[in-house]
CSV table of C-alpha atoms in Angstrom, one decimal:
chain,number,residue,atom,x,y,z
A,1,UNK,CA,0.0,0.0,0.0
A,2,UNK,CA,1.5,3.4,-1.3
A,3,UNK,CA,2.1,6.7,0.6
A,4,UNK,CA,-0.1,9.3,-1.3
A,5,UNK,CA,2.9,12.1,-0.4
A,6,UNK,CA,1.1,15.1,-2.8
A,7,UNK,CA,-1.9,14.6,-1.1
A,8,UNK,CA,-1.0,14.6,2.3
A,9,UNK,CA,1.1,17.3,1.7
A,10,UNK,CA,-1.5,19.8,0.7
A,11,UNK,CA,-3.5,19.2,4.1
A,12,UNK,CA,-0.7,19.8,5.1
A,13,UNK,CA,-0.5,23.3,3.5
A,14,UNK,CA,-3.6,23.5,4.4
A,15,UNK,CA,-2.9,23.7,8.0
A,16,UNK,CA,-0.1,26.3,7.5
A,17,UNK,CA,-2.7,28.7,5.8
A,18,UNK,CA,-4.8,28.6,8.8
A,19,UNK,CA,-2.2,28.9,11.4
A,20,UNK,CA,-1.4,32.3,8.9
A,21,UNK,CA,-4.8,33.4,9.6
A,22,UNK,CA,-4.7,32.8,13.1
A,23,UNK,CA,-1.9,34.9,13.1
A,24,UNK,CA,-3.5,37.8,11.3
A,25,UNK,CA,-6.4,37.3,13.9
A,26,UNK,CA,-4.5,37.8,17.2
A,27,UNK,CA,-2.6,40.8,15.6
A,28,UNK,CA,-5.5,42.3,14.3
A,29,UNK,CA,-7.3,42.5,17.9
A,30,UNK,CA,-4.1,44.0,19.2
A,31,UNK,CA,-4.7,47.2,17.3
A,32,UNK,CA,-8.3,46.7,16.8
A,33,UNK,CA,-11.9,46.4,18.5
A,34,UNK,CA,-12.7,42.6,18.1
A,35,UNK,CA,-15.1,41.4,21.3
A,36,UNK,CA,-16.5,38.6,20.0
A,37,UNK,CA,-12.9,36.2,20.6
A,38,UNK,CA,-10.7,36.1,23.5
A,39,UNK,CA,-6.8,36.9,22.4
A,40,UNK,CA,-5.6,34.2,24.9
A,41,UNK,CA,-7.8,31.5,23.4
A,42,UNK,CA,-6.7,32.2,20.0
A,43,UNK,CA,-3.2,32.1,21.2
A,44,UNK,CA,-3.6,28.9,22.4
A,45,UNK,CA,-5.4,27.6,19.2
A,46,UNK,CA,-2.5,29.3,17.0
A,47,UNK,CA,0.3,27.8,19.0
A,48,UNK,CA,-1.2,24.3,19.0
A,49,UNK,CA,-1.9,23.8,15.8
A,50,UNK,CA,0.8,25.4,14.2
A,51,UNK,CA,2.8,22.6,16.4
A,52,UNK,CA,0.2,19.5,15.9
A,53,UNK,CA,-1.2,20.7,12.5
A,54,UNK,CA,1.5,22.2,10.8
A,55,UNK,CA,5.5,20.9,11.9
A,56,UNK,CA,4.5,17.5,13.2
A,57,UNK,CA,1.9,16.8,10.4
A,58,UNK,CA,4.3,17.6,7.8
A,59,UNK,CA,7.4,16.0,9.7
A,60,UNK,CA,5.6,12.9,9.9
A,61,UNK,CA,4.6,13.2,6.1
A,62,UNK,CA,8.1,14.0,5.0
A,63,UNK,CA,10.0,11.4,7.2
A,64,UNK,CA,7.2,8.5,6.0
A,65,UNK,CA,8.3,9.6,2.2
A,66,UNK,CA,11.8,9.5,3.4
A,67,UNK,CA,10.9,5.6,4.2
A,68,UNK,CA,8.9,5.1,1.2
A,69,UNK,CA,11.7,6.0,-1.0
A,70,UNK,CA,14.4,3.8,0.8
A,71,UNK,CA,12.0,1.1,1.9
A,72,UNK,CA,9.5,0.5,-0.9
A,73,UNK,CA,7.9,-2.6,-0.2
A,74,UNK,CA,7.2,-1.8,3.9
A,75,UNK,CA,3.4,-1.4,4.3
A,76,UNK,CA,2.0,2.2,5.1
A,77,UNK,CA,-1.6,1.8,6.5
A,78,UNK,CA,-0.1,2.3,10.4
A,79,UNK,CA,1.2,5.4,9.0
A,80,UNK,CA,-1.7,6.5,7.4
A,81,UNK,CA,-4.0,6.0,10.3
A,82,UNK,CA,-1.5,8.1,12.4
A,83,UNK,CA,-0.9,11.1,10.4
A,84,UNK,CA,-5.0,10.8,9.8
A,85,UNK,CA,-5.2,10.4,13.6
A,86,UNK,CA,-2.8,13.6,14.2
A,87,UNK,CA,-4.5,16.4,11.9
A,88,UNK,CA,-8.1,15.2,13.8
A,89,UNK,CA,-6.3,15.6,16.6
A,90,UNK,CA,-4.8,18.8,15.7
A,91,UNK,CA,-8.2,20.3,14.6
A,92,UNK,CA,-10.0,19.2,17.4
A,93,UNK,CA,-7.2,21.2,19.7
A,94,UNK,CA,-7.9,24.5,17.3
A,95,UNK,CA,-11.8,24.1,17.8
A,96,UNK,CA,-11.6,23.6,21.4
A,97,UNK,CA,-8.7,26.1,22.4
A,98,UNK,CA,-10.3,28.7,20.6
A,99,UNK,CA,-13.6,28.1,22.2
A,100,UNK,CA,-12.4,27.0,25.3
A,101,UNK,CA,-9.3,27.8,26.1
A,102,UNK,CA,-7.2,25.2,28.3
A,103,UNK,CA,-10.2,22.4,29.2
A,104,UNK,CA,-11.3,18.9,29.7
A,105,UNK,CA,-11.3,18.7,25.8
A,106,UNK,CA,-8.5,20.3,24.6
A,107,UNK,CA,-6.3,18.6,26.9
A,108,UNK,CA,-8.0,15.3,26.1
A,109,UNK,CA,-7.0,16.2,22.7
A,110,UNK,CA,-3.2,17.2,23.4
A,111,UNK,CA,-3.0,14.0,25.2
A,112,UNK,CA,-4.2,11.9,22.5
A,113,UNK,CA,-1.6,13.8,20.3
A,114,UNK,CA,1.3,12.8,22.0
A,115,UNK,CA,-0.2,9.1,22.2
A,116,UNK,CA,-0.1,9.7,18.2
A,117,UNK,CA,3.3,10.8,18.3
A,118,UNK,CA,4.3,7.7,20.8
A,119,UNK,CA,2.7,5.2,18.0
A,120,UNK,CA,4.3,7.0,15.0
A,121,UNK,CA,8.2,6.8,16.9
A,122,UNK,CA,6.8,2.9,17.9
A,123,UNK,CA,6.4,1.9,13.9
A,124,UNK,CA,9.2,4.6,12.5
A,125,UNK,CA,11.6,2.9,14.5
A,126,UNK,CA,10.9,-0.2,13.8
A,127,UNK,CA,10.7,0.9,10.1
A,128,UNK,CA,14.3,2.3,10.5
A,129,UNK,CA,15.8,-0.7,11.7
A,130,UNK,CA,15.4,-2.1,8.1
A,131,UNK,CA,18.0,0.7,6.6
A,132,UNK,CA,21.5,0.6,6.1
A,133,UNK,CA,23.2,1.3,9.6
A,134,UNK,CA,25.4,3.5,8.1
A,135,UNK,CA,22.2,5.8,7.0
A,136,UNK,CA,23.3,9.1,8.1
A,137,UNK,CA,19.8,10.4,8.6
A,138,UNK,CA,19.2,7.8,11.1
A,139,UNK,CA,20.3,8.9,14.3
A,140,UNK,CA,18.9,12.5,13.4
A,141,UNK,CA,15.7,10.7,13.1
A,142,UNK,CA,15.2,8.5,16.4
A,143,UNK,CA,17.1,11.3,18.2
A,144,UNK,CA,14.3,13.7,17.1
A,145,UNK,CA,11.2,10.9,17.7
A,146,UNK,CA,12.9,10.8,21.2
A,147,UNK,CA,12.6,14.2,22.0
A,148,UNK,CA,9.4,14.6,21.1
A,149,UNK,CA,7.9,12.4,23.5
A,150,UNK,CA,10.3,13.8,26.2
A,151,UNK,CA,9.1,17.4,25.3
A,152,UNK,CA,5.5,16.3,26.8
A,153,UNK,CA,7.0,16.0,30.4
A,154,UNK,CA,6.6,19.8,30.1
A,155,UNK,CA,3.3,19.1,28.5
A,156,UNK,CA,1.7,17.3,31.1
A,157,UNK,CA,3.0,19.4,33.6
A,158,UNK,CA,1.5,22.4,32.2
A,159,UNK,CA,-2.0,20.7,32.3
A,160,UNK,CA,-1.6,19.8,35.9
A,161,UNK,CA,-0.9,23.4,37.0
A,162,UNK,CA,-4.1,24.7,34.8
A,163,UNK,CA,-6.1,22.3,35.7
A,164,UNK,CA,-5.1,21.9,39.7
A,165,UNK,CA,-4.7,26.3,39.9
A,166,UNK,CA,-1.1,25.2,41.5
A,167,UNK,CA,0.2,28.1,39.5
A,168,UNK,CA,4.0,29.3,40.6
A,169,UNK,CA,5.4,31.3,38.0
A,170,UNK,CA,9.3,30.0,37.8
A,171,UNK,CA,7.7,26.0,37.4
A,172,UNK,CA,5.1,27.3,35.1
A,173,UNK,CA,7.9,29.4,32.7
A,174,UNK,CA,10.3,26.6,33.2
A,175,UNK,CA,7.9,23.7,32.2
A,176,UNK,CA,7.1,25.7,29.2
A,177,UNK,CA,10.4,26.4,28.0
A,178,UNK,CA,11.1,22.6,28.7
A,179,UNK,CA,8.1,21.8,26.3
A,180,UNK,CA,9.5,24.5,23.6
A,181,UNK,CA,13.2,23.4,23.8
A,182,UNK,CA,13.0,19.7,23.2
A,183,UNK,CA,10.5,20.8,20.4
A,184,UNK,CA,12.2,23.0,18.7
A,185,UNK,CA,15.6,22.4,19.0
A,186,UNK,CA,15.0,18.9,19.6
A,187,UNK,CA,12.4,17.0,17.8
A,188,UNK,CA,12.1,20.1,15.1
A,189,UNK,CA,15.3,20.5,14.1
A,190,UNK,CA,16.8,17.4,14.2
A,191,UNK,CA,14.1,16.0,12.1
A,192,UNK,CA,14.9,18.5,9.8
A,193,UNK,CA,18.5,17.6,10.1
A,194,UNK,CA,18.1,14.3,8.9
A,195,UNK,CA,15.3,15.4,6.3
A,196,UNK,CA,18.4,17.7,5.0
A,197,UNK,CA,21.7,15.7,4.9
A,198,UNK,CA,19.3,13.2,2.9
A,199,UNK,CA,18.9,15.7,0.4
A,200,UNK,CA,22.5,17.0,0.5
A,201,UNK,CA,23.6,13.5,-0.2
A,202,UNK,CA,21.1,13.1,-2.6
A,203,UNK,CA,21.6,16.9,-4.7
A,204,UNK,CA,24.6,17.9,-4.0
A,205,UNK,CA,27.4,15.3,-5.7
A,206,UNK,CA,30.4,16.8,-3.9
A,207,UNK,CA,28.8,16.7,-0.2
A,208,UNK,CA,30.7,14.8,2.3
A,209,UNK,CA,28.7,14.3,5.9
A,210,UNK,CA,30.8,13.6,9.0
A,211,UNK,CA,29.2,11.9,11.7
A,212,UNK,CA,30.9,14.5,14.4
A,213,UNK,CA,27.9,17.0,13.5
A,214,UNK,CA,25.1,14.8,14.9
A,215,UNK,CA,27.6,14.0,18.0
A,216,UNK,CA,28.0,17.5,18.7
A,217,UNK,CA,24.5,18.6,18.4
A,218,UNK,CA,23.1,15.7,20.3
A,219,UNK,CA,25.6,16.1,23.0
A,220,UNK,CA,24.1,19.7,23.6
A,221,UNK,CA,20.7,19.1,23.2
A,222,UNK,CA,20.0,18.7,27.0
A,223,UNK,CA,22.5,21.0,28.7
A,224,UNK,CA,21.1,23.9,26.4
A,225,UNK,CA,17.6,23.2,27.8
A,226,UNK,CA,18.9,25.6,30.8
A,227,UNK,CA,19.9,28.4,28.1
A,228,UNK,CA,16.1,28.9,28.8
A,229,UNK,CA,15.9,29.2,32.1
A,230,UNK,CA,19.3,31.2,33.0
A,231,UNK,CA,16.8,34.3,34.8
A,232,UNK,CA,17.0,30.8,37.9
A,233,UNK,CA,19.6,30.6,40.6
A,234,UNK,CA,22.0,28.2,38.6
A,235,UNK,CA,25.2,27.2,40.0
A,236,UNK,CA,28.4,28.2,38.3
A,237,UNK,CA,29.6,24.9,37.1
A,238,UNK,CA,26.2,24.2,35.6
A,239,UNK,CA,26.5,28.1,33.6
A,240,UNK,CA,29.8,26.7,31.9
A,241,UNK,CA,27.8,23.4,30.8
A,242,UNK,CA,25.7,25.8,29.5
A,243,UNK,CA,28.0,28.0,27.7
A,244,UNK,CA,30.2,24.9,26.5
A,245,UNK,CA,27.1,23.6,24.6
A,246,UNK,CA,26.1,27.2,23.0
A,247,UNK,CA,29.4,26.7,21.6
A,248,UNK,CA,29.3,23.1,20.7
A,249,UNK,CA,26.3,23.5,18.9
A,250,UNK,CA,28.1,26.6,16.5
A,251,UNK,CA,30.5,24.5,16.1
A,252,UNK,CA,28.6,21.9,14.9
A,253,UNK,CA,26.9,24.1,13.0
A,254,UNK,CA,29.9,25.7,11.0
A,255,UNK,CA,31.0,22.3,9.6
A,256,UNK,CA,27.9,21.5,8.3
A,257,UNK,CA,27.3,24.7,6.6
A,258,UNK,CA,31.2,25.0,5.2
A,259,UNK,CA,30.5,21.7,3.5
A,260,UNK,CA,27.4,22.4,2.4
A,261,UNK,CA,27.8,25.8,1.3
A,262,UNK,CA,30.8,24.6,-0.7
A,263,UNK,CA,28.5,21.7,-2.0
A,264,UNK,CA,26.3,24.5,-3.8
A,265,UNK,CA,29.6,26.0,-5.6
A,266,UNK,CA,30.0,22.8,-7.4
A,267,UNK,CA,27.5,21.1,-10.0
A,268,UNK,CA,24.7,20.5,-8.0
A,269,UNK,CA,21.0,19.4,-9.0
A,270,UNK,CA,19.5,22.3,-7.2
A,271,UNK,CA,17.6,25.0,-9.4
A,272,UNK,CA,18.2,28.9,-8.2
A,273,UNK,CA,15.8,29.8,-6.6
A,274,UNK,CA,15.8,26.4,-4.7
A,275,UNK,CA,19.5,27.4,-3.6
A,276,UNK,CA,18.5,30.2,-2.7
A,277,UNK,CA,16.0,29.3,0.2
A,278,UNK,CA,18.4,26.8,1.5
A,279,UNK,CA,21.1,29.9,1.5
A,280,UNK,CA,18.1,31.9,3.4
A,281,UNK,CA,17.3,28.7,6.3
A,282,UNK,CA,21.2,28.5,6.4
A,283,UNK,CA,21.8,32.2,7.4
A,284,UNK,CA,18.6,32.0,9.6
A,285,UNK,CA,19.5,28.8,11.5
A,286,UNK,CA,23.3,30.7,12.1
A,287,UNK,CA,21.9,34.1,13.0
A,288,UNK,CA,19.8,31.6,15.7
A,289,UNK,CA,22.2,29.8,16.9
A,290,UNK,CA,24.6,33.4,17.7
A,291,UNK,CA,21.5,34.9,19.4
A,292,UNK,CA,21.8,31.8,21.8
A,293,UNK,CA,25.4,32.4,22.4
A,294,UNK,CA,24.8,35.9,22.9
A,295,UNK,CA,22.1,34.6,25.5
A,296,UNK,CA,24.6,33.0,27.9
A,297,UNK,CA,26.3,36.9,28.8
A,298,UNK,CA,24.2,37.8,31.8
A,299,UNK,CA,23.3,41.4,31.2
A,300,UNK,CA,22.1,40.3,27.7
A,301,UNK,CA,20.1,37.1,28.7
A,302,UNK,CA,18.4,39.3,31.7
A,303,UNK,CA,17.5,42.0,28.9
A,304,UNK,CA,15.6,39.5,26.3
A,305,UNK,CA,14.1,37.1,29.3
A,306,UNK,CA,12.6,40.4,30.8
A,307,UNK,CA,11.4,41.7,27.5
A,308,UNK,CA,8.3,39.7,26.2
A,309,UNK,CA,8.7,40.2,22.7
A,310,UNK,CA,12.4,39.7,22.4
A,311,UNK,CA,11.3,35.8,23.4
A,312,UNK,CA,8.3,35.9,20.6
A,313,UNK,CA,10.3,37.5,18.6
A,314,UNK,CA,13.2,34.4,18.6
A,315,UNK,CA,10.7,31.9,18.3
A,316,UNK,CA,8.9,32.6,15.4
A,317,UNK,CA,12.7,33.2,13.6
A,318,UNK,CA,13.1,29.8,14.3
A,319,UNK,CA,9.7,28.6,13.6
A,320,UNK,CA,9.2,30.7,10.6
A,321,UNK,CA,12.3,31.5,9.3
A,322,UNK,CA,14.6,28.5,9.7
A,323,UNK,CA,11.8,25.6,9.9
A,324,UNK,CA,8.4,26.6,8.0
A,325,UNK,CA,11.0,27.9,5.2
A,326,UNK,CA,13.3,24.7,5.0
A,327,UNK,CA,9.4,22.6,5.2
């Protein structure tokens, strides 16, 4: 049974339109009269879907075409029931956040997601287990599946403290920087890691990957969690963890972007404007990744933790700029 990639791609679209409109919506009542919705429930709507509806949906659509192309003959119903399961999931979270707001049925619904994602990483590893073990894609892959179920520690944490009123403002800021961490620079971006040495090794002839990048990165992963939270009484020898893998992570970063920005010199199968966007992502995902090192000098972490939209501001560059664009 084939994986109908066009098709699930434009729901996928789909989704991103509306998360757009959404968007609009919440800016709109910022500068304009609009009674009839409450900003905070559309806020919750927008962020949720544009994390159920849009990245996962696609990510799960791109990384079963990633298997379809290596793995042909593997059956894809269990992925087709799960990526169904995930946008009625995702849609179900816009309806009821938007109405609702956090409640019994759009936390039922975020629950059921990450049960969806739990079942997807259950089959996609077994799936991956039948590729080469040299794949180079592969550890980006399970490393990013893994973090997505570890993200919903911060999750499920959240719901207790809306739904028990246990609110305390450093567990509540640091359980939702948890959740945002180990999605975006976990399961986001390694995902799209292993979606784009794939297609390095795949369009770009002269490309050589080294193995030391996904070391690197995955070595940082969890120590830059607390890049987040540095406004908290941290010890010093935890600080210069964090500030070893700011670092690690640029560096990281550097080699795979002098090898694959030397890649696009050479005869590639790219066409311009193609090269172009990955050029774009590229200068993006560095300009991110500088921000964060910035982020470990105290006065500057203090100025953009205590300025609202300095934080919003950093998110949707990496949402919008490095990942909706690579997507």
């Amino acid at each position: 049974m084939t994986f109908d990639i066009k098709y699930w791609l434009k729901l996928s679209l789909s989704s991103l339109l509306i998360v757009s409109l959404l968007g609009v919506l919440m800016r709109y009542k910022i500068g304009f009269d609009f009674p009839h919705f409450d900003q905070k429930n559309i806020q919750h709507a927008h962020s949720h879907f544009a994390f159920a509806g849009w990245v996962t949906q696609i990510l799960f659509v791109l990384m079963i075409h990633f298997l379809q192309n290596k793995l042909p003959t593997i059956h894809f119903k269990q992925y087709k029931i799960i990526v169904a399961a995930n946008l009625i999931c995702a849609y179900a979270m816009l309806i009821s956040f938007f109405i609702s707001g956090y409640s019994a049925f759009s936390i039922t619904f975020s629950t059921l997601s990450i049960v969806i994602s739990c079942f997807f990483a259950y089959f996609f590893f077994k799936d991956l287990k039948k590729l080469d073990a040299n794949n180079p894609s592969k550890p980006w892959f399970k490393a990013a599946l893994w973090f997505n179920i570890f993200s919903s520690l911060g999750t499920f944490y959240l719901a207790y403290i809306m739904m028990s009123k246990n609110f305390h403002e450093n567990t509540y800021l640091a359980a939702i920087y948890f959740y945002l961490h180990f999605q975006y620079n976990g399961f986001f971006i390694f995902a799209c890691m292993g979606l784009a040495i794939n297609e390095a090794i795949r369009l770009l002839p002269a490309y050589k990957y080294h193995k030391i990048i996904f070391q690197l990165f995955f070595a940082a992963a969890i120590p830059a969690y607390f890049l987040s939270i540095l406004w908290a009484s941290i010890p010093i020898w935890l600080y210069i963890i964090i500030v070893i893998a700011a670092f690690v992570q640029v560096i990281a970063w550097f080699i795979f972007f002098w090898d694959f920005f030397r890649s696009l010199s050479d005869k590639t199968h790219l066409g311009g404007l193609v090269r172009y966007l990955y050029l774009f992502v590229c200068i993006a995902f560095s300009v991110k990744l500088l921000l964060q090192l910035g982020s470990t000098i105290p006065i500057i972490s203090k100025m953009a933790f205590g300025f609202r939209p300095i934080i919003i501001a950093y998110l949707h560059l990496v949402l919008l700029a490095v990942i909706s664009v690579f997507l």
